[in-house]
Short mmCIF file of C-alpha atoms and ligand atoms in Angstrom, two decimals:
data_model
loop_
_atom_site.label_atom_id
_atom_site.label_comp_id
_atom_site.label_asym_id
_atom_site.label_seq_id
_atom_site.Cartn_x
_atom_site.Cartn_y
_atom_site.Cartn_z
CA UNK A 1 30.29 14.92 -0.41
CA UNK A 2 28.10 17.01 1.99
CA UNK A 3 27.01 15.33 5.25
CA UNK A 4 23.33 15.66 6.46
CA UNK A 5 23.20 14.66 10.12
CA UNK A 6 19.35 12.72 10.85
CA UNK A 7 18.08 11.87 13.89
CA UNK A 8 14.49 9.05 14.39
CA UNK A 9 12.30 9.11 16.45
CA UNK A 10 10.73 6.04 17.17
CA UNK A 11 12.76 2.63 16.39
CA UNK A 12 10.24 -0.05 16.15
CA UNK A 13 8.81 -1.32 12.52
CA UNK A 14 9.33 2.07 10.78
CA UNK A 15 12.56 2.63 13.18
CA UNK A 16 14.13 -0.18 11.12
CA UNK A 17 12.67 0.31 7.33
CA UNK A 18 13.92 4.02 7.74
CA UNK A 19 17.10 3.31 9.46
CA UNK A 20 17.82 0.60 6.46
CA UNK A 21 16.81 3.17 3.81
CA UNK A 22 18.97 5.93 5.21
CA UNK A 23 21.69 3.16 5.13
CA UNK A 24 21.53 2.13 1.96
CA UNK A 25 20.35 4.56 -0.33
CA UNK A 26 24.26 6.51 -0.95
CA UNK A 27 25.07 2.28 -1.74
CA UNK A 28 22.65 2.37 -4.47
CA UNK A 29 21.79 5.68 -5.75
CA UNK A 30 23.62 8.73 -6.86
CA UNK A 31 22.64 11.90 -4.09
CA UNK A 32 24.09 15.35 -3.24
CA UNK A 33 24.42 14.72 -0.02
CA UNK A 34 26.07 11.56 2.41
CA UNK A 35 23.26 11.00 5.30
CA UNK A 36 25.05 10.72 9.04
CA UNK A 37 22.54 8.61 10.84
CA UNK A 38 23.66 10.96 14.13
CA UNK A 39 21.16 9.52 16.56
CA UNK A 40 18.18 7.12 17.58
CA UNK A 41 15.85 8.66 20.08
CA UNK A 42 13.48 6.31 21.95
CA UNK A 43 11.80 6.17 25.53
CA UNK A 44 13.25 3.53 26.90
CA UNK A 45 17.19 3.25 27.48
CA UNK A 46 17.72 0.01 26.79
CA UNK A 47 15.69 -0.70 23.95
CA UNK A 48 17.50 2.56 22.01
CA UNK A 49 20.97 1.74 23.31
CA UNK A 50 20.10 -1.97 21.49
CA UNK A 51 18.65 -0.21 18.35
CA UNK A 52 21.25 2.12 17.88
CA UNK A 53 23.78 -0.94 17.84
CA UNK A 54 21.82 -2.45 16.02
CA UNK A 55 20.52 0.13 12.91
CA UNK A 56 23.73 1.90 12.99
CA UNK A 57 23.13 4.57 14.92
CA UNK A 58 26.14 7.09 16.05
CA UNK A 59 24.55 7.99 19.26
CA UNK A 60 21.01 7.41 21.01
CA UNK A 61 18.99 9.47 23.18
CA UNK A 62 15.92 9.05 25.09
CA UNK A 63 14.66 12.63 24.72
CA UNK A 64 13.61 13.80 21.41
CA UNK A 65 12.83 17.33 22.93
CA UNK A 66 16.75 17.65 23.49
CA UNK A 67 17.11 15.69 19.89
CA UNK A 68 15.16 18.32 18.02
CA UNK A 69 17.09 21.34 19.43
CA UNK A 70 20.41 19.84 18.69
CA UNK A 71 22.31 22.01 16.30
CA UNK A 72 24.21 19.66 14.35
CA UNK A 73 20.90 17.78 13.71
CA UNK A 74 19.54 18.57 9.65
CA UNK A 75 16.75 16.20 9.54
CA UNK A 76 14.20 14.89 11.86
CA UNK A 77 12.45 11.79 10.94
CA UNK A 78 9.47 10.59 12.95
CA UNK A 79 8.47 6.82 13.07
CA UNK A 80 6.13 7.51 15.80
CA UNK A 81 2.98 6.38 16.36
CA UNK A 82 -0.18 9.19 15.63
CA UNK A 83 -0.46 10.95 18.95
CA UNK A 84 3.58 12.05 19.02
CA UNK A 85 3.67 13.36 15.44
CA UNK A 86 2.36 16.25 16.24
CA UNK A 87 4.61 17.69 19.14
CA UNK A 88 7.60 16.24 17.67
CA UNK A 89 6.83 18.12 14.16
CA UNK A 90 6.06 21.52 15.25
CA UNK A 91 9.37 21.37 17.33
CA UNK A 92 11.51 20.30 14.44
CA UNK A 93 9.39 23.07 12.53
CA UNK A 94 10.25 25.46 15.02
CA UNK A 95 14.02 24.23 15.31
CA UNK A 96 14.58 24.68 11.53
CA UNK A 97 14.92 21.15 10.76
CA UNK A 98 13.80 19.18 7.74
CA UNK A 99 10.81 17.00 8.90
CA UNK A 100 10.51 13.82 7.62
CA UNK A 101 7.28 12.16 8.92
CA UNK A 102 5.84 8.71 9.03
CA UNK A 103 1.85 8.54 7.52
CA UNK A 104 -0.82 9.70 8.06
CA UNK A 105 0.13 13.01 9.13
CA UNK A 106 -1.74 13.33 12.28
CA UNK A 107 -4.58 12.14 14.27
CA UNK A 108 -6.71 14.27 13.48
CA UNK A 109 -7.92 17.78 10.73
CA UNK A 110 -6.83 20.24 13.22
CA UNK A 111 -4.06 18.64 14.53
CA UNK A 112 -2.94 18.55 10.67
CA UNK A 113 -3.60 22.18 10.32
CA UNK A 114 -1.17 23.45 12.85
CA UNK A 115 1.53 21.15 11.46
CA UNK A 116 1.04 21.96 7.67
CA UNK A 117 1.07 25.93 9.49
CA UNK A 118 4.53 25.36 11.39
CA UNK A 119 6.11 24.16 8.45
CA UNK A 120 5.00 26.93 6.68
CA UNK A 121 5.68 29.60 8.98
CA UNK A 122 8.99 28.23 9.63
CA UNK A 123 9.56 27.73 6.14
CA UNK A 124 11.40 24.29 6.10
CA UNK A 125 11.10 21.27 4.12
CA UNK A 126 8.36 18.75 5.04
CA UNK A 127 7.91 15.44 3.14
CA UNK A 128 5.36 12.55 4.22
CA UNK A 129 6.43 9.05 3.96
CA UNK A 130 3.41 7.47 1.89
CA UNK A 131 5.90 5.22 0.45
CA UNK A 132 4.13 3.35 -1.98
CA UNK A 133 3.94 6.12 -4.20
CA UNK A 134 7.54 4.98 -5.04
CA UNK A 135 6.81 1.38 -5.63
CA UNK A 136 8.06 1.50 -9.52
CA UNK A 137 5.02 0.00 -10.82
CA UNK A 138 3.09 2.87 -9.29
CA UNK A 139 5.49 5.16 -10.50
CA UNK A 140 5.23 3.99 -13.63
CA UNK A 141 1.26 4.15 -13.83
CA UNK A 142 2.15 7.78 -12.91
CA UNK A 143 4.24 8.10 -15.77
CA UNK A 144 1.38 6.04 -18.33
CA UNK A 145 -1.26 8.02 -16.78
CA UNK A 146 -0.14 11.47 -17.33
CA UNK A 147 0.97 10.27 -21.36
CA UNK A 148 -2.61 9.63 -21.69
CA UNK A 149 -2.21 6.37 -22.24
CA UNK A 150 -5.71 5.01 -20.22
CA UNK A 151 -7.18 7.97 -21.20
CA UNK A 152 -9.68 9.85 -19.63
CA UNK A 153 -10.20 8.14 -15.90
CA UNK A 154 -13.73 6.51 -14.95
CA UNK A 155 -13.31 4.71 -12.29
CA UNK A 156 -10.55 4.36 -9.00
CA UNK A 157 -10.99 1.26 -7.32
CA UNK A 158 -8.56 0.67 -4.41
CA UNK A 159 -8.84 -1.72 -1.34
CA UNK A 160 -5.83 -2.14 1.70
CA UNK A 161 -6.52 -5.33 3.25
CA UNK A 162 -4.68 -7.26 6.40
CA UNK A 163 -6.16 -9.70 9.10
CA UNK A 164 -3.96 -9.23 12.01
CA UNK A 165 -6.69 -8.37 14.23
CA UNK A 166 -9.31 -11.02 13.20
CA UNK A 167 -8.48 -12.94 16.18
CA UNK A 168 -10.49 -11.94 19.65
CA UNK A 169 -7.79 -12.49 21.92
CA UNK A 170 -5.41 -9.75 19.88
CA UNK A 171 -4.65 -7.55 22.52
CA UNK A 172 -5.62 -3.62 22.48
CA UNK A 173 -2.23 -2.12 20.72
CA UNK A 174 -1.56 1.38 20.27
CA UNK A 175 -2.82 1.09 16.77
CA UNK A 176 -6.88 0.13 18.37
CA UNK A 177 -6.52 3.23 20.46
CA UNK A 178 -8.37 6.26 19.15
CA UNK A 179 -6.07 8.82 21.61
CA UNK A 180 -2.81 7.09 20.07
CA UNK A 181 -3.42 6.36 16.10
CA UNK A 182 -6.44 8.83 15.76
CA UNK A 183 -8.50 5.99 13.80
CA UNK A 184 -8.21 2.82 12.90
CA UNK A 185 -8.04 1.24 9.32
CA UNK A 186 -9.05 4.60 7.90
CA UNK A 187 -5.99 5.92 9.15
CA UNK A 188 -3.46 2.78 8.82
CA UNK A 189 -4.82 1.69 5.57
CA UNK A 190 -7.34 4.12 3.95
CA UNK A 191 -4.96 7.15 4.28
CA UNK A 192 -2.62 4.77 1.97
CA UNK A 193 -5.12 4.42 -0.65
CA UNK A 194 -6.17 8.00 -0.53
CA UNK A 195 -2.95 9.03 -1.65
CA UNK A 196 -2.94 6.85 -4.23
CA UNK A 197 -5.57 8.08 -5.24
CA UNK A 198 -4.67 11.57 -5.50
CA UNK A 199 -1.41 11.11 -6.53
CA UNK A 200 -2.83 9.08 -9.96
CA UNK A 201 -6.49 10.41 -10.45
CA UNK A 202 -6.81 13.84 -8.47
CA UNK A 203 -8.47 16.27 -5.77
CA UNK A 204 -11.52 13.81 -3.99
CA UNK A 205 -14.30 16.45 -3.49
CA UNK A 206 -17.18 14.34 -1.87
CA UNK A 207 -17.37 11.03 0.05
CA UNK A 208 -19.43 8.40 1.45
CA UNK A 209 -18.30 6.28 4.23
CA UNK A 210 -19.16 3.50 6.60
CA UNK A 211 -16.55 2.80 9.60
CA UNK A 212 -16.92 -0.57 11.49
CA UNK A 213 -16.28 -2.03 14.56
CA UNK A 214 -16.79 -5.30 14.41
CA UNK A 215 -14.86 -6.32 17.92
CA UNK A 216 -15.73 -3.88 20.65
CA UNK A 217 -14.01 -5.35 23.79
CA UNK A 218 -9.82 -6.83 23.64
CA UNK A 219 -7.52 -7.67 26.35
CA UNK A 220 -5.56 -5.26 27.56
CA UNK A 221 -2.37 -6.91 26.79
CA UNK A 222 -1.90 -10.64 25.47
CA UNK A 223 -3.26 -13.78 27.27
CA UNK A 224 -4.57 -11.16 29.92
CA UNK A 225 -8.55 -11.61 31.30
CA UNK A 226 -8.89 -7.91 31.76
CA UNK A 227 -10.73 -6.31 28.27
CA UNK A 228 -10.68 -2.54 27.14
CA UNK A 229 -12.72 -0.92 24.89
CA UNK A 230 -11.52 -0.52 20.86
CA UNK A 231 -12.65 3.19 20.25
CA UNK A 232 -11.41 2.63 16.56
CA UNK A 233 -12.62 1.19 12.93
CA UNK A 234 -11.87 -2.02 12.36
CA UNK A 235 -12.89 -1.64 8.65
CA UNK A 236 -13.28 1.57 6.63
CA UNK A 237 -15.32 2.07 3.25
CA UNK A 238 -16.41 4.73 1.22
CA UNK A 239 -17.37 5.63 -2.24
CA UNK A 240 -15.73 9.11 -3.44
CA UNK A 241 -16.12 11.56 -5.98
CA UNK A 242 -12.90 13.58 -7.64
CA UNK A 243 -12.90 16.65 -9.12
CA UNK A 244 -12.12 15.95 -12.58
CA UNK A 245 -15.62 13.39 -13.08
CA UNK A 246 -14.05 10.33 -12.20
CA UNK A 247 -15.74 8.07 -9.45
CA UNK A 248 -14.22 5.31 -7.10
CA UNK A 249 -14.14 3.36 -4.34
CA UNK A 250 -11.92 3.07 -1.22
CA UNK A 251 -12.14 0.12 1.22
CA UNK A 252 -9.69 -1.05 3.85
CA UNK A 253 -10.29 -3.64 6.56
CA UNK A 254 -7.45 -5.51 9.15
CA UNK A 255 -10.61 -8.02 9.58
CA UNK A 256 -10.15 -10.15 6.15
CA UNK A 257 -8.90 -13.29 6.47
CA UNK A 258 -6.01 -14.38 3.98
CA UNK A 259 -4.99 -10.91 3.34
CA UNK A 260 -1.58 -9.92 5.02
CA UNK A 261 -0.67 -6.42 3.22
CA UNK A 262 -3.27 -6.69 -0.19
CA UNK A 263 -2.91 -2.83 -1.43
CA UNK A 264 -4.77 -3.23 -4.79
CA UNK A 265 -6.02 -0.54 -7.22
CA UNK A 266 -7.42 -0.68 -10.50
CA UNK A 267 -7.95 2.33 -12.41
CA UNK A 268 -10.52 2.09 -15.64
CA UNK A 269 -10.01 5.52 -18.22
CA UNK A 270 -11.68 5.77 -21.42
CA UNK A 271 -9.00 4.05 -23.76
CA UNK A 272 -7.27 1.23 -21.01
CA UNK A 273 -7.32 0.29 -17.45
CA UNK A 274 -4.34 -0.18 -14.79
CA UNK A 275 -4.10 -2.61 -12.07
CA UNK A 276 -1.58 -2.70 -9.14
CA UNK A 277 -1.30 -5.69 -6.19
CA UNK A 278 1.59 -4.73 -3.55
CA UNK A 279 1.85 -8.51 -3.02
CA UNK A 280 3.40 -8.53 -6.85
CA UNK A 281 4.88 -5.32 -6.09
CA UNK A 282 7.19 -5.92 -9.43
CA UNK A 283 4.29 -6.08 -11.49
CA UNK A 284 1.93 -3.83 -13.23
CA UNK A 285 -1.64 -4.81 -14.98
CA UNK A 286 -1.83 -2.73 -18.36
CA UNK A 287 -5.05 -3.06 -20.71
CA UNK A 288 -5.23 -0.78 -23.56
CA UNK A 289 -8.12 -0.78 -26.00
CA UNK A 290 -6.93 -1.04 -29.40
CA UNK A 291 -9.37 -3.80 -31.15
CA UNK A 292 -6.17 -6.42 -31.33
CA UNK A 293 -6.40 -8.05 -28.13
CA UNK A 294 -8.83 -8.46 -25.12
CA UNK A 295 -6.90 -8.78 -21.80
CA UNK A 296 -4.98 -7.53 -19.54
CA UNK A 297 -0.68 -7.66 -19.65
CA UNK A 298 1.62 -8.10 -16.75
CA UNK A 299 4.65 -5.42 -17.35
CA UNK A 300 7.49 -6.73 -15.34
CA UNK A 301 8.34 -3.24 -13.81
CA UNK A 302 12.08 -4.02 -13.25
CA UNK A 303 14.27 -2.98 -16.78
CA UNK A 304 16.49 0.07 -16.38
CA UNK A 305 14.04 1.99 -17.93
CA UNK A 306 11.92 1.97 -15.69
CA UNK A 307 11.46 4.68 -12.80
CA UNK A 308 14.02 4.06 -9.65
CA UNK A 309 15.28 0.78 -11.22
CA UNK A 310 18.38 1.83 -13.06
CA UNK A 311 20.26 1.42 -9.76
CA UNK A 312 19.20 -2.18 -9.14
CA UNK A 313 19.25 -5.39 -10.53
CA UNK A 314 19.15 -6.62 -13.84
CA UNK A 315 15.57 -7.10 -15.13
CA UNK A 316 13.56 -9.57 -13.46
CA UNK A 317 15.76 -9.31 -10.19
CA UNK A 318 12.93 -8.06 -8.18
CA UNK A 319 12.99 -5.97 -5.49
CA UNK A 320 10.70 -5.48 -2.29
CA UNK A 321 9.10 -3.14 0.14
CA UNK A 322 11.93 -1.84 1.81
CA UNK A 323 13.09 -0.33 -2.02
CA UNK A 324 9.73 1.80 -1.73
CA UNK A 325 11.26 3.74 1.34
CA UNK A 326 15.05 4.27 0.01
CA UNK A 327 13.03 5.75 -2.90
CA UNK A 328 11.63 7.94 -0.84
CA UNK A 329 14.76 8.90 1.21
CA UNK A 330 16.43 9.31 -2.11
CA UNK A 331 13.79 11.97 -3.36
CA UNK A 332 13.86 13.82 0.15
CA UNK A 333 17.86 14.28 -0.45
CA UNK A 334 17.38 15.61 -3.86
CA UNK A 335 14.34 17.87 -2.96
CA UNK A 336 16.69 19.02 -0.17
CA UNK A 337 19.81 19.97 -2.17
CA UNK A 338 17.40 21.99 -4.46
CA UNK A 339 15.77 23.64 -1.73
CA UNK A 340 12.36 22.50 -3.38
CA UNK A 341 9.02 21.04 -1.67
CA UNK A 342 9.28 17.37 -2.17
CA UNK A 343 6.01 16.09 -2.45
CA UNK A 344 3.63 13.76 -0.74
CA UNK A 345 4.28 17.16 1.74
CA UNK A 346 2.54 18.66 4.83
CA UNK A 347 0.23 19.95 2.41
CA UNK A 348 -0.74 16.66 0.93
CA UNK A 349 -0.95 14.87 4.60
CA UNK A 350 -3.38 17.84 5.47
CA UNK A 351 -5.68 17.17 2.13
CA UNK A 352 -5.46 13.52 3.18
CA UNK A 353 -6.94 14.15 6.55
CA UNK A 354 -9.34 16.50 5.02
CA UNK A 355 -10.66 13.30 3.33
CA UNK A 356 -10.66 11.34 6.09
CA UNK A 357 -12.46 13.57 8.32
CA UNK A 358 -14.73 13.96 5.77
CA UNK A 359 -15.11 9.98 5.81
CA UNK A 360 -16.06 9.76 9.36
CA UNK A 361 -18.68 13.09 8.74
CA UNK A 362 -20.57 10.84 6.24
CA UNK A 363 -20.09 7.25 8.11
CA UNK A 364 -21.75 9.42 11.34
CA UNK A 365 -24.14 11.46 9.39
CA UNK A 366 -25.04 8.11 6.48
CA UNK A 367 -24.94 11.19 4.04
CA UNK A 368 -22.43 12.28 1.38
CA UNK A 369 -20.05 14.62 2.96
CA UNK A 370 -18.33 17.47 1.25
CA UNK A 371 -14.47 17.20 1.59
N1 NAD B 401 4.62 4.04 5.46
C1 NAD B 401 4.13 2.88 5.86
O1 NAD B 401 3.83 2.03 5.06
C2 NAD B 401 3.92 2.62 7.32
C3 NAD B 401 3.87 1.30 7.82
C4 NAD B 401 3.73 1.11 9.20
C5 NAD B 401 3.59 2.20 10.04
N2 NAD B 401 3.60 3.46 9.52
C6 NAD B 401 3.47 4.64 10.40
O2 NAD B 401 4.69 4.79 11.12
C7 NAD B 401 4.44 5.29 12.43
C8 NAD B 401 5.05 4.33 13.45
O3 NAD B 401 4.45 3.06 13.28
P1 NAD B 401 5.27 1.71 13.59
O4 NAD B 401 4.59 0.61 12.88
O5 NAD B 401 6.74 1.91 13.38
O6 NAD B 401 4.98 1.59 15.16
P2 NAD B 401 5.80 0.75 16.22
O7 NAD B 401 4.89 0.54 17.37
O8 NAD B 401 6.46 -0.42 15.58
O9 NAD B 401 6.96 1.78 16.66
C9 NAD B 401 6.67 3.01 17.26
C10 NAD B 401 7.93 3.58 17.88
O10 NAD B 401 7.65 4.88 18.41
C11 NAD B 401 8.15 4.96 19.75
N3 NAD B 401 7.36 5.96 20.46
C12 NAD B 401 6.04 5.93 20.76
N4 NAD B 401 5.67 7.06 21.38
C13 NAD B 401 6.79 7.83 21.49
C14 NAD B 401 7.07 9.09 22.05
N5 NAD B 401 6.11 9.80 22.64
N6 NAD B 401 8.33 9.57 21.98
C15 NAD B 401 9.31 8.82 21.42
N7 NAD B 401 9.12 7.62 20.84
C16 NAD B 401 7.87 7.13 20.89
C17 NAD B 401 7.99 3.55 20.27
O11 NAD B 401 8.79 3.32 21.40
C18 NAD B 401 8.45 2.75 19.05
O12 NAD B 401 9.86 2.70 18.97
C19 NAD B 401 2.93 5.45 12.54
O13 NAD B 401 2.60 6.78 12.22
C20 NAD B 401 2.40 4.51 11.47
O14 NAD B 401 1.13 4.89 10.96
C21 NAD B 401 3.77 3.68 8.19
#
């Protein structure tokens, strides 16, 4: 089988979901090609040394300028927060490299511009890890969606709530810091929605939004006196408008107590409705009017049928989060060995942020903002 030699960037929460998915996905799954995970790159020596031994890593390095320029390196997959996408994608652009990069695409419109342009100009394959895309129940929502089965869509109703920050004392992390994510929930959770949201229902022309701070001041770092200022949202909503008539709503908040990781949508369409919960990640909600009954139904989305899950368990052996991103990988290897655009792409990060902006436009101007 062919190799294809990757090297991370970054080897913190996404360092390890990625490093397991490039592990196990050749265990699992049929693919053209064997992945090498070559080498780890991190800042600090120690930490990387321990990760590589850790993840599996051949080698580690703590320079991902020298990483990036290495010719035996195919694939470069960033786990990065926000402010290093950017660098680290043009020069994996620029090197020839696949680029494989973690969500949302950058930290801010412009910023996303010149990436979606690198990869273009350079002509390589790009991919975007919006992983729950992959989830089967919201593959398979895909798959009932584009039968026609809900019919014509109404209504997109998606929230992305967590509550890790609700306390004061949480300490001012990267991801409250405006020069290292680029935002706060919009980015983190919104952007997760918003593809979603494209991905089932279509283009978003026009939004409303409202961002929120609702804690101005945290400590610099845990149990310390000194504060620094949050320059990010806490909490994120908008109403939106798609192209094809339908109409929905997009909120996300880390302020809401009791909710860990609650990505919900519903979708209403003329002839059913569909409703996802990644908390029952196995599971998807499917109403369909025919005059014989007057609920919803759970579909246990784990038979061979359905999408990804021939590989797994039998049905009813569920599987979890960390499945979302060796779908993912497993897409990227195909998309590679046809030479094709795998998709959530550059181009779909870049239409992301072009809703987000457009978020922050109308939460600054209290208008509707054109996307
Ligand atoms: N797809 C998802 O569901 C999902 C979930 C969480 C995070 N993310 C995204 O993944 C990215 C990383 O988030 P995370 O949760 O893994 O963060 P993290 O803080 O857990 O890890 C970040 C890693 O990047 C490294 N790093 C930071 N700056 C660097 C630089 N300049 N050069 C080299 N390494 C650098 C850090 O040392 C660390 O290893 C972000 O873009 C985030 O939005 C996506």
């Amino acid at each position: 089988m062919k190799k294809l030699n990757i090297a991370m960037i970054g080897y913190k929460f996404m360092g390890k979901v990625h490093s397991n998915a490039w592990r196990q996905v050749n265990r699992f799954f049929d693919t053209p090609f064997e992945p090498v995970m070559k080498v780890i790159c991190g800042r600090n020596e120690e930490e990387t040394k321990r990760a590589a031994n850790l993840y599996g890593w051949e080698e580690y390095s703590t320079s991902w300028e020298q990483v990036v320029r290495r010719k035996d390196i195919d694939v470069i997959d960033i786990c990065t927060p926000g402010d290093a996408h950017l660098p680290i994608a043009i020069g994996a652009a620029g090197a020839g490299k696949v680029v494989f990069c973690e969500k949302p695409l950058a930290n801010t419109l412009a910023e996303a511009e010149q990436m979606l342009a690198a990869v273009r100009t350079n002509n390589v394959i790009n991919m975007l890890c919006y992983n729950y895309r992959r989830a089967p129940a919201v593959a398979l929502a895909k798959q009932l969606i584009d039968e026609g089965r809900i019919g014509k869509i109404y209504h997109f109703r998606g929230s992305y709530l967590q509550d890790w920050i609700v306390n004061s004392d949480f300490p001012l992390v990267w991801r409250l810091e405006k020069a290292k994510a680029g935002s706060g929930a919009l980015g983190d959770l919104s952007s997760h929605i918003i593809d979603i949201a494209r991905f089932l229902v279509g283009e978003i022309s026009d939004v409303a939004g409202l961002l929120k701070t609702f804690i101005n001041e945290r400590p610099l770092e845990a149990g310390s006196q000194k504060l620094g200022k949050v320059d990010v949202d806490d909490a994120a909503l908008s109403l939106v408008k798609f192209d094809n008539g339908a109409i929905g709503s997009i909120e996300s908040s880390r302020m809401a107590p009791g909710n860990k990781n609650r990505n919900r949508f519903e979708i209403n369409g003329s002839l059913g409705s569909l409703a996802f919960d990644l908390e029952r990640l196995n599971e998807l909600e499917l109403y369909i009017e025919d005059g014989a009954n007057s609920g919803f139904k759970t579909i246990m989305v784990t038979d061979s049928t359905h999408p990804y899950m021939s590989a797994w368990y039998p049905p009813g052996h569920i599987i979890g989060y960390e499945h979302t991103f060796i779908h993912t990988v497993l897409d990227l290897l195909k998309a590679i060995d046809e030479q094709k655009l795998p998709t959530p792409n550059f181009e779909d990060g870049w239409r992301n942020q072009k809703v987000m902006d457009a978020i922050e436009r109308a939460s600054q101007s209290s208008s509707w903002e054109t996307v």
